[in-house]
Amino acid sequence: MAHRVFNFNPGPATLPLEVLEKVQGEFLDYRGTGMSVMESSHRAAEYNEIHNTTISLFRELLSLKDGYKIGFLGGGASSQFAMIPMNFLAAGKTGAYVDTGAWSAKTIKEAKRIGNVDVVASSTDKNNTYIPDLSGIKLGADTAYLHVTSNNTIFGTQYQSFPDTGDVPLICDMSSDILSRRHDFNKFAMIYAGAQKNLGPAGVTVVIIREEMLEKCADNIPLVFTYKTHADKDWLYNTPPAFPVYVVKLILEWIKGQGGLQAVEKVNMAKKDLIYGTIDANSDYYRGTVREDSRSWMNITMRLPSEELEKKFIAEAKAAGFVGLKGHRSVGGIRVSLYNALPMAGAEGLAKFMEAFKKNN
Ligand SMILES: *Cc1c(COP(=O)(O)O)cnc(C)c1O
């Protein structure tokens, strides 16, 4: 048996052992082809099956109605930060953005290079420790879209629900919580996510986009950066990140095998309840850093009584087999990332470790 730790890394992040073993088993000879998926043509029948199955699994797991195109691009979620305004921020239009921390700030920075941007809500007044209330949000008639970041990986906040934006397309960066819990995903005109948190290895970004958005794509930008170019060619306009897509397919099958989003949500809820419960029961020692109604299920941020103790916590946790707990360099402290593939046993072990650490320190 390989030595495996409980991997709390924020991304790239832990993957289910069963999936890794499946990849290993099929690695040298994928289904009798005598070659690895890595070596095979993206036009071959075997890859076609991977591509189409992955798309239909997304459709099924997210309960998407007809009218969405789903595809896979390279460039990471960050390239979507630029592609969205390039495609949809036509002259005279405004991109509305909610600023909830580092990743939203980056999307805003990119959009400002392309066109008009209106930051319609922000949590920067309180160091991004909460999700602004968007229930009464007013968007101007010239609004091309509203962009939100569903889970703020660095700050540890997460939307618990999403606003109704009427005719204004709602676009969401779901990089760090896609397929972690249920929502009405048909609310969104576009969802995108880099794979390396909850979906698979780095290198592929999933794009889920309503067909009518494709008709709005600018026609004066490079073809390779135009959503319509990719969608019109069934997202095989150029070579997709084939091997990462194959791993994503196995992850989606793993989610489906557990009972889909409802089942995954149940486990994720139990994991986050356990860790937040441990923080709250020991609030004289562990201090959660975000407002309670905005707490992320995926990335739990906390502080200890001193930076010294935080360093010691990280080192001793690592020695005990709990790896990747250091907070982002911009905020410090501890960050516990509880993505889908982090097993319940990992959360249970960490909760016990937290109790013991407090007692001994
Ligand atoms: C990690 C992350 C990104 C950046 O993804 P890349 O694939 O590195 O470009 C963007 N948004 C969120 C919410 C993230 O967590």
PDB file of N, CA and C in Angstrom, residues 62-135:
ATOM      1  N   LEU A  62     -25.459  18.211 -12.189  1.00  0.00           N
ATOM      2  CA  LEU A  62     -25.895  19.581 -11.880  1.00  0.00           C
ATOM      3  C   LEU A  62     -27.370  19.794 -12.193  1.00  0.00           C
ATOM      4  N   SER A  63     -28.056  18.749 -12.657  1.00  0.00           N
ATOM      5  CA  SER A  63     -29.477  18.830 -13.046  1.00  0.00           C
ATOM      6  C   SER A  63     -29.728  20.017 -13.977  1.00  0.00           C
ATOM      7  N   LEU A  64     -28.930  20.120 -15.010  1.00  0.00           N
ATOM      8  CA  LEU A  64     -29.061  21.236 -15.952  1.00  0.00           C
ATOM      9  C   LEU A  64     -30.169  20.942 -16.953  1.00  0.00           C
ATOM     10  N   LYS A  65     -30.958  21.975 -17.201  1.00  0.00           N
ATOM     11  CA  LYS A  65     -31.981  21.844 -18.242  1.00  0.00           C
ATOM     12  C   LYS A  65     -31.307  21.923 -19.615  1.00  0.00           C
ATOM     13  N   ASP A  66     -32.087  21.714 -20.661  1.00  0.00           N
ATOM     14  CA  ASP A  66     -31.549  21.862 -22.015  1.00  0.00           C
ATOM     15  C   ASP A  66     -31.083  23.293 -22.215  1.00  0.00           C
ATOM     16  N   GLY A  67     -30.210  23.489 -23.171  1.00  0.00           N
ATOM     17  CA  GLY A  67     -29.832  24.854 -23.515  1.00  0.00           C
ATOM     18  C   GLY A  67     -28.465  25.256 -22.993  1.00  0.00           C
ATOM     19  N   TYR A  68     -27.731  24.310 -22.406  1.00  0.00           N
ATOM     20  CA  TYR A  68     -26.363  24.611 -21.973  1.00  0.00           C
ATOM     21  C   TYR A  68     -25.362  23.859 -22.837  1.00  0.00           C
ATOM     22  N   LYS A  69     -24.241  24.512 -23.137  1.00  0.00           N
ATOM     23  CA  LYS A  69     -23.100  23.845 -23.750  1.00  0.00           C
ATOM     24  C   LYS A  69     -22.051  23.668 -22.660  1.00  0.00           C
ATOM     25  N   ILE A  70     -21.399  22.530 -22.682  1.00  0.00           N
ATOM     26  CA  ILE A  70     -20.394  22.232 -21.661  1.00  0.00           C
ATOM     27  C   ILE A  70     -19.110  21.819 -22.366  1.00  0.00           C
ATOM     28  N   GLY A  71     -18.008  22.432 -21.963  1.00  0.00           N
ATOM     29  CA  GLY A  71     -16.758  22.089 -22.617  1.00  0.00           C
ATOM     30  C   GLY A  71     -15.554  22.310 -21.729  1.00  0.00           C
ATOM     31  N   PHE A  72     -14.390  22.011 -22.295  1.00  0.00           N
ATOM     32  CA  PHE A  72     -13.150  21.993 -21.525  1.00  0.00           C
ATOM     33  C   PHE A  72     -12.081  22.809 -22.223  1.00  0.00           C
ATOM     34  N   LEU A  73     -11.539  23.762 -21.498  1.00  0.00           N
ATOM     35  CA  LEU A  73     -10.500  24.627 -22.061  1.00  0.00           C
ATOM     36  C   LEU A  73      -9.243  24.545 -21.193  1.00  0.00           C
ATOM     37  N   GLY A  74      -8.130  24.984 -21.759  1.00  0.00           N
ATOM     38  CA  GLY A  74      -6.907  25.129 -20.969  1.00  0.00           C
ATOM     39  C   GLY A  74      -6.849  26.537 -20.383  1.00  0.00           C
ATOM     40  N   GLY A  75      -5.721  26.868 -19.789  1.00  0.00           N
ATOM     41  CA  GLY A  75      -5.520  28.258 -19.356  1.00  0.00           C
ATOM     42  C   GLY A  75      -5.967  28.563 -17.939  1.00  0.00           C
ATOM     43  N   GLY A  76      -6.604  27.599 -17.276  1.00  0.00           N
ATOM     44  CA  GLY A  76      -7.015  27.824 -15.889  1.00  0.00           C
ATOM     45  C   GLY A  76      -8.196  28.774 -15.770  1.00  0.00           C
ATOM     46  N   ALA A  77      -8.737  28.845 -14.580  1.00  0.00           N
ATOM     47  CA  ALA A  77      -9.849  29.771 -14.329  1.00  0.00           C
ATOM     48  C   ALA A  77      -9.412  31.205 -14.632  1.00  0.00           C
ATOM     49  N   SER A  78      -8.144  31.487 -14.398  1.00  0.00           N
ATOM     50  CA  SER A  78      -7.645  32.857 -14.615  1.00  0.00           C
ATOM     51  C   SER A  78      -7.836  33.320 -16.053  1.00  0.00           C
ATOM     52  N   SER A  79      -7.729  32.410 -17.007  1.00  0.00           N
ATOM     53  CA  SER A  79      -7.917  32.854 -18.396  1.00  0.00           C
ATOM     54  C   SER A  79      -9.385  33.181 -18.655  1.00  0.00           C
ATOM     55  N   GLN A  80     -10.288  32.582 -17.880  1.00  0.00           N
ATOM     56  CA  GLN A  80     -11.709  32.955 -17.994  1.00  0.00           C
ATOM     57  C   GLN A  80     -11.938  34.378 -17.491  1.00  0.00           C
ATOM     58  N   PHE A  81     -11.139  34.789 -16.501  1.00  0.00           N
ATOM     59  CA  PHE A  81     -11.264  36.173 -15.999  1.00  0.00           C
ATOM     60  C   PHE A  81     -11.147  37.154 -17.165  1.00  0.00           C
ATOM     61  N   ALA A  82     -10.270  36.830 -18.125  1.00  0.00           N
ATOM     62  CA  ALA A  82     -10.068  37.703 -19.283  1.00  0.00           C
ATOM     63  C   ALA A  82     -11.047  37.395 -20.415  1.00  0.00           C
ATOM     64  N   MET A  83     -11.321  36.113 -20.629  1.00  0.00           N
ATOM     65  CA  MET A  83     -12.196  35.745 -21.759  1.00  0.00           C
ATOM     66  C   MET A  83     -13.620  36.268 -21.582  1.00  0.00           C
ATOM     67  N   ILE A  84     -14.089  36.305 -20.359  1.00  0.00           N
ATOM     68  CA  ILE A  84     -15.472  36.753 -20.118  1.00  0.00           C
ATOM     69  C   ILE A  84     -15.667  38.195 -20.595  1.00  0.00           C
ATOM     70  N   PRO A  85     -14.862  39.147 -20.120  1.00  0.00           N
ATOM     71  CA  PRO A  85     -15.041  40.509 -20.652  1.00  0.00           C
ATOM     72  C   PRO A  85     -14.702  40.620 -22.136  1.00  0.00           C
ATOM     73  N   MET A  86     -13.720  39.878 -22.605  1.00  0.00           N
ATOM     74  CA  MET A  86     -13.400  39.938 -24.041  1.00  0.00           C
ATOM     75  C   MET A  86     -14.618  39.562 -24.886  1.00  0.00           C
ATOM     76  N   ASN A  87     -15.343  38.556 -24.428  1.00  0.00           N
ATOM     77  CA  ASN A  87     -16.486  38.067 -25.202  1.00  0.00           C
ATOM     78  C   ASN A  87     -17.753  38.885 -24.994  1.00  0.00           C
ATOM     79  N   PHE A  88     -17.972  39.364 -23.764  1.00  0.00           N
ATOM     80  CA  PHE A  88     -19.301  39.883 -23.426  1.00  0.00           C
ATOM     81  C   PHE A  88     -19.348  41.373 -23.084  1.00  0.00           C
ATOM     82  N   LEU A  89     -18.176  41.987 -22.909  1.00  0.00           N
ATOM     83  CA  LEU A  89     -18.198  43.405 -22.543  1.00  0.00           C
ATOM     84  C   LEU A  89     -18.111  44.280 -23.790  1.00  0.00           C
ATOM     85  N   ALA A  90     -19.185  44.327 -24.523  1.00  0.00           N
ATOM     86  CA  ALA A  90     -19.215  45.142 -25.743  1.00  0.00           C
ATOM     87  C   ALA A  90     -19.199  46.622 -25.370  1.00  0.00           C
ATOM     88  N   ALA A  91     -18.861  47.460 -26.324  1.00  0.00           N
ATOM     89  CA  ALA A  91     -18.827  48.912 -26.100  1.00  0.00           C
ATOM     90  C   ALA A  91     -20.180  49.379 -25.572  1.00  0.00           C
ATOM     91  N   GLY A  92     -20.149  50.258 -24.583  1.00  0.00           N
ATOM     92  CA  GLY A  92     -21.393  50.771 -24.021  1.00  0.00           C
ATOM     93  C   GLY A  92     -22.003  49.872 -22.958  1.00  0.00           C
ATOM     94  N   LYS A  93     -21.434  48.698 -22.784  1.00  0.00           N
ATOM     95  CA  LYS A  93     -21.939  47.771 -21.762  1.00  0.00           C
ATOM     96  C   LYS A  93     -21.041  47.825 -20.525  1.00  0.00           C
ATOM     97  N   THR A  94     -21.594  47.384 -19.405  1.00  0.00           N
ATOM     98  CA  THR A  94     -20.837  47.364 -18.153  1.00  0.00           C
ATOM     99  C   THR A  94     -20.837  45.958 -17.569  1.00  0.00           C
ATOM    100  N   GLY A  95     -19.697  45.547 -17.095  1.00  0.00           N
ATOM    101  CA  GLY A  95     -19.597  44.278 -16.383  1.00  0.00           C
ATOM    102  C   GLY A  95     -19.772  44.547 -14.901  1.00  0.00           C
ATOM    103  N   ALA A  96     -20.786  43.937 -14.286  1.00  0.00           N
ATOM    104  CA  ALA A  96     -21.012  44.118 -12.849  1.00  0.00           C
ATOM    105  C   ALA A  96     -20.280  42.997 -12.105  1.00  0.00           C
ATOM    106  N   TYR A  97     -19.585  43.376 -11.046  1.00  0.00           N
ATOM    107  CA  TYR A  97     -18.783  42.401 -10.300  1.00  0.00           C
ATOM    108  C   TYR A  97     -19.033  42.544  -8.805  1.00  0.00           C
ATOM    109  N   VAL A  98     -18.997  41.402  -8.120  1.00  0.00           N
ATOM    110  CA  VAL A  98     -18.997  41.423  -6.660  1.00  0.00           C
ATOM    111  C   VAL A  98     -17.583  41.075  -6.214  1.00  0.00           C
ATOM    112  N   ASP A  99     -17.022  41.934  -5.388  1.00  0.00           N
ATOM    113  CA  ASP A  99     -15.645  41.739  -4.932  1.00  0.00           C
ATOM    114  C   ASP A  99     -15.654  41.098  -3.548  1.00  0.00           C
ATOM    115  N   THR A 100     -15.338  39.809  -3.511  1.00  0.00           N
ATOM    116  CA  THR A 100     -15.330  39.106  -2.228  1.00  0.00           C
ATOM    117  C   THR A 100     -13.936  38.574  -1.887  1.00  0.00           C
ATOM    118  N   GLY A 101     -12.912  39.149  -2.498  1.00  0.00           N
ATOM    119  CA  GLY A 101     -11.568  38.721  -2.131  1.00  0.00           C
ATOM    120  C   GLY A 101     -10.651  38.540  -3.318  1.00  0.00           C
ATOM    121  N   ALA A 102      -9.532  37.886  -3.066  1.00  0.00           N
ATOM    122  CA  ALA A 102      -8.423  37.851  -4.022  1.00  0.00           C
ATOM    123  C   ALA A 102      -8.809  37.432  -5.441  1.00  0.00           C
ATOM    124  N   TRP A 103      -9.586  36.348  -5.565  1.00  0.00           N
ATOM    125  CA  TRP A 103      -9.908  35.878  -6.924  1.00  0.00           C
ATOM    126  C   TRP A 103     -10.881  36.821  -7.614  1.00  0.00           C
ATOM    127  N   SER A 104     -11.871  37.318  -6.886  1.00  0.00           N
ATOM    128  CA  SER A 104     -12.772  38.310  -7.502  1.00  0.00           C
ATOM    129  C   SER A 104     -11.982  39.536  -7.912  1.00  0.00           C
ATOM    130  N   ALA A 105     -11.051  39.951  -7.061  1.00  0.00           N
ATOM    131  CA  ALA A 105     -10.261  41.149  -7.366  1.00  0.00           C
ATOM    132  C   ALA A 105      -9.492  40.954  -8.674  1.00  0.00           C
ATOM    133  N   LYS A 106      -9.012  39.738  -8.877  1.00  0.00           N
ATOM    134  CA  LYS A 106      -8.294  39.463 -10.131  1.00  0.00           C
ATOM    135  C   LYS A 106      -9.223  39.514 -11.343  1.00  0.00           C
ATOM    136  N   THR A 107     -10.447  39.005 -11.179  1.00  0.00           N
ATOM    137  CA  THR A 107     -11.389  39.057 -12.323  1.00  0.00           C
ATOM    138  C   THR A 107     -11.679  40.520 -12.659  1.00  0.00           C
ATOM    139  N   ILE A 108     -11.829  41.342 -11.616  1.00  0.00           N
ATOM    140  CA  ILE A 108     -12.144  42.760 -11.812  1.00  0.00           C
ATOM    141  C   ILE A 108     -10.983  43.470 -12.513  1.00  0.00           C
ATOM    142  N   LYS A 109      -9.782  43.129 -12.091  1.00  0.00           N
ATOM    143  CA  LYS A 109      -8.587  43.733 -12.673  1.00  0.00           C
ATOM    144  C   LYS A 109      -8.502  43.421 -14.178  1.00  0.00           C
ATOM    145  N   GLU A 110      -8.786  42.186 -14.532  1.00  0.00           N
ATOM    146  CA  GLU A 110      -8.761  41.814 -15.956  1.00  0.00           C
ATOM    147  C   GLU A 110      -9.855  42.544 -16.727  1.00  0.00           C
ATOM    148  N   ALA A 111     -11.054  42.580 -16.160  1.00  0.00           N
ATOM    149  CA  ALA A 111     -12.181  43.191 -16.877  1.00  0.00           C
ATOM    150  C   ALA A 111     -11.938  44.673 -17.121  1.00  0.00           C
ATOM    151  N   LYS A 112     -11.290  45.332 -16.168  1.00  0.00           N
ATOM    152  CA  LYS A 112     -11.012  46.766 -16.322  1.00  0.00           C
ATOM    153  C   LYS A 112     -10.076  47.047 -17.485  1.00  0.00           C
ATOM    154  N   ARG A 113      -9.291  46.068 -17.847  1.00  0.00           N
ATOM    155  CA  ARG A 113      -8.398  46.242 -18.996  1.00  0.00           C
ATOM    156  C   ARG A 113      -9.168  46.211 -20.312  1.00  0.00           C
ATOM    157  N   ILE A 114     -10.393  45.678 -20.255  1.00  0.00           N
ATOM    158  CA  ILE A 114     -11.174  45.478 -21.476  1.00  0.00           C
ATOM    159  C   ILE A 114     -12.291  46.511 -21.601  1.00  0.00           C
ATOM    160  N   GLY A 115     -12.980  46.817 -20.493  1.00  0.00           N
ATOM    161  CA  GLY A 115     -14.148  47.694 -20.651  1.00  0.00           C
ATOM    162  C   GLY A 115     -14.617  48.290 -19.346  1.00  0.00           C
ATOM    163  N   ASN A 116     -15.888  48.695 -19.331  1.00  0.00           N
ATOM    164  CA  ASN A 116     -16.480  49.330 -18.142  1.00  0.00           C
ATOM    165  C   ASN A 116     -16.790  48.293 -17.079  1.00  0.00           C
ATOM    166  N   VAL A 117     -16.408  48.616 -15.862  1.00  0.00           N
ATOM    167  CA  VAL A 117     -16.645  47.702 -14.747  1.00  0.00           C
ATOM    168  C   VAL A 117     -17.335  48.463 -13.628  1.00  0.00           C
ATOM    169  N   ASP A 118     -18.345  47.819 -13.037  1.00  0.00           N
ATOM    170  CA  ASP A 118     -18.989  48.393 -11.865  1.00  0.00           C
ATOM    171  C   ASP A 118     -18.925  47.353 -10.740  1.00  0.00           C
ATOM    172  N   VAL A 119     -18.223  47.688  -9.672  1.00  0.00           N
ATOM    173  CA  VAL A 119     -18.185  46.784  -8.513  1.00  0.00           C
ATOM    174  C   VAL A 119     -19.435  47.087  -7.695  1.00  0.00           C
ATOM    175  N   VAL A 120     -20.450  46.221  -7.827  1.00  0.00           N
ATOM    176  CA  VAL A 120     -21.773  46.528  -7.272  1.00  0.00           C
ATOM    177  C   VAL A 120     -21.901  46.152  -5.802  1.00  0.00           C
ATOM    178  N   ALA A 121     -20.986  45.330  -5.316  1.00  0.00           N
ATOM    179  CA  ALA A 121     -20.970  44.973  -3.893  1.00  0.00           C
ATOM    180  C   ALA A 121     -19.567  44.485  -3.570  1.00  0.00           C
ATOM    181  N   SER A 122     -19.204  44.659  -2.305  1.00  0.00           N
ATOM    182  CA  SER A 122     -17.834  44.313  -1.934  1.00  0.00           C
ATOM    183  C   SER A 122     -17.758  43.995  -0.448  1.00  0.00           C
ATOM    184  N   SER A 123     -16.809  43.146  -0.090  1.00  0.00           N
ATOM    185  CA  SER A 123     -16.592  42.838   1.330  1.00  0.00           C
ATOM    186  C   SER A 123     -15.214  43.307   1.774  1.00  0.00           C
ATOM    187  N   THR A 124     -14.596  44.150   0.947  1.00  0.00           N
ATOM    188  CA  THR A 124     -13.233  44.575   1.290  1.00  0.00           C
ATOM    189  C   THR A 124     -13.209  45.490   2.529  1.00  0.00           C
ATOM    190  N   ASP A 125     -14.374  46.088   2.868  1.00  0.00           N
ATOM    191  CA  ASP A 125     -14.406  46.952   4.062  1.00  0.00           C
ATOM    192  C   ASP A 125     -14.090  46.171   5.331  1.00  0.00           C
ATOM    193  N   LYS A 126     -14.363  44.861   5.320  1.00  0.00           N
ATOM    194  CA  LYS A 126     -14.075  44.049   6.511  1.00  0.00           C
ATOM    195  C   LYS A 126     -13.152  42.883   6.156  1.00  0.00           C
ATOM    196  N   ASN A 127     -12.144  43.192   5.360  1.00  0.00           N
ATOM    197  CA  ASN A 127     -11.128  42.196   4.999  1.00  0.00           C
ATOM    198  C   ASN A 127     -11.722  40.903   4.428  1.00  0.00           C
ATOM    199  N   ASN A 128     -12.803  41.049   3.674  1.00  0.00           N
ATOM    200  CA  ASN A 128     -13.419  39.910   2.971  1.00  0.00           C
ATOM    201  C   ASN A 128     -13.836  38.769   3.892  1.00  0.00           C
ATOM    202  N   THR A 129     -14.374  39.134   5.043  1.00  0.00           N
ATOM    203  CA  THR A 129     -14.766  38.113   6.014  1.00  0.00           C
ATOM    204  C   THR A 129     -16.253  37.770   5.920  1.00  0.00           C
ATOM    205  N   TYR A 130     -16.915  38.266   4.872  1.00  0.00           N
ATOM    206  CA  TYR A 130     -18.348  37.950   4.729  1.00  0.00           C
ATOM    207  C   TYR A 130     -18.755  38.046   3.268  1.00  0.00           C
ATOM    208  N   ILE A 131     -19.940  37.513   2.963  1.00  0.00           N
ATOM    209  CA  ILE A 131     -20.515  37.620   1.621  1.00  0.00           C
ATOM    210  C   ILE A 131     -21.566  38.730   1.671  1.00  0.00           C
ATOM    211  N   PRO A 132     -21.442  39.756   0.831  1.00  0.00           N
ATOM    212  CA  PRO A 132     -22.426  40.853   0.868  1.00  0.00           C
ATOM    213  C   PRO A 132     -23.831  40.357   0.522  1.00  0.00           C
ATOM    214  N   ASP A 133     -24.824  41.037   1.101  1.00  0.00           N
ATOM    215  CA  ASP A 133     -26.215  40.702   0.807  1.00  0.00           C
ATOM    216  C   ASP A 133     -26.563  41.249  -0.577  1.00  0.00           C
ATOM    217  N   LEU A 134     -26.942  40.360  -1.474  1.00  0.00           N
ATOM    218  CA  LEU A 134     -27.228  40.793  -2.849  1.00  0.00           C
ATOM    219  C   LEU A 134     -28.719  40.753  -3.157  1.00  0.00           C
ATOM    220  N   SER A 135     -29.548  40.545  -2.111  1.00  0.00           N
ATOM    221  CA  SER A 135     -30.974  40.320  -2.375  1.00  0.00           C
ATOM    222  C   SER A 135     -31.647  41.514  -3.053  1.00  0.00           C
TER     223      SER A 135
END
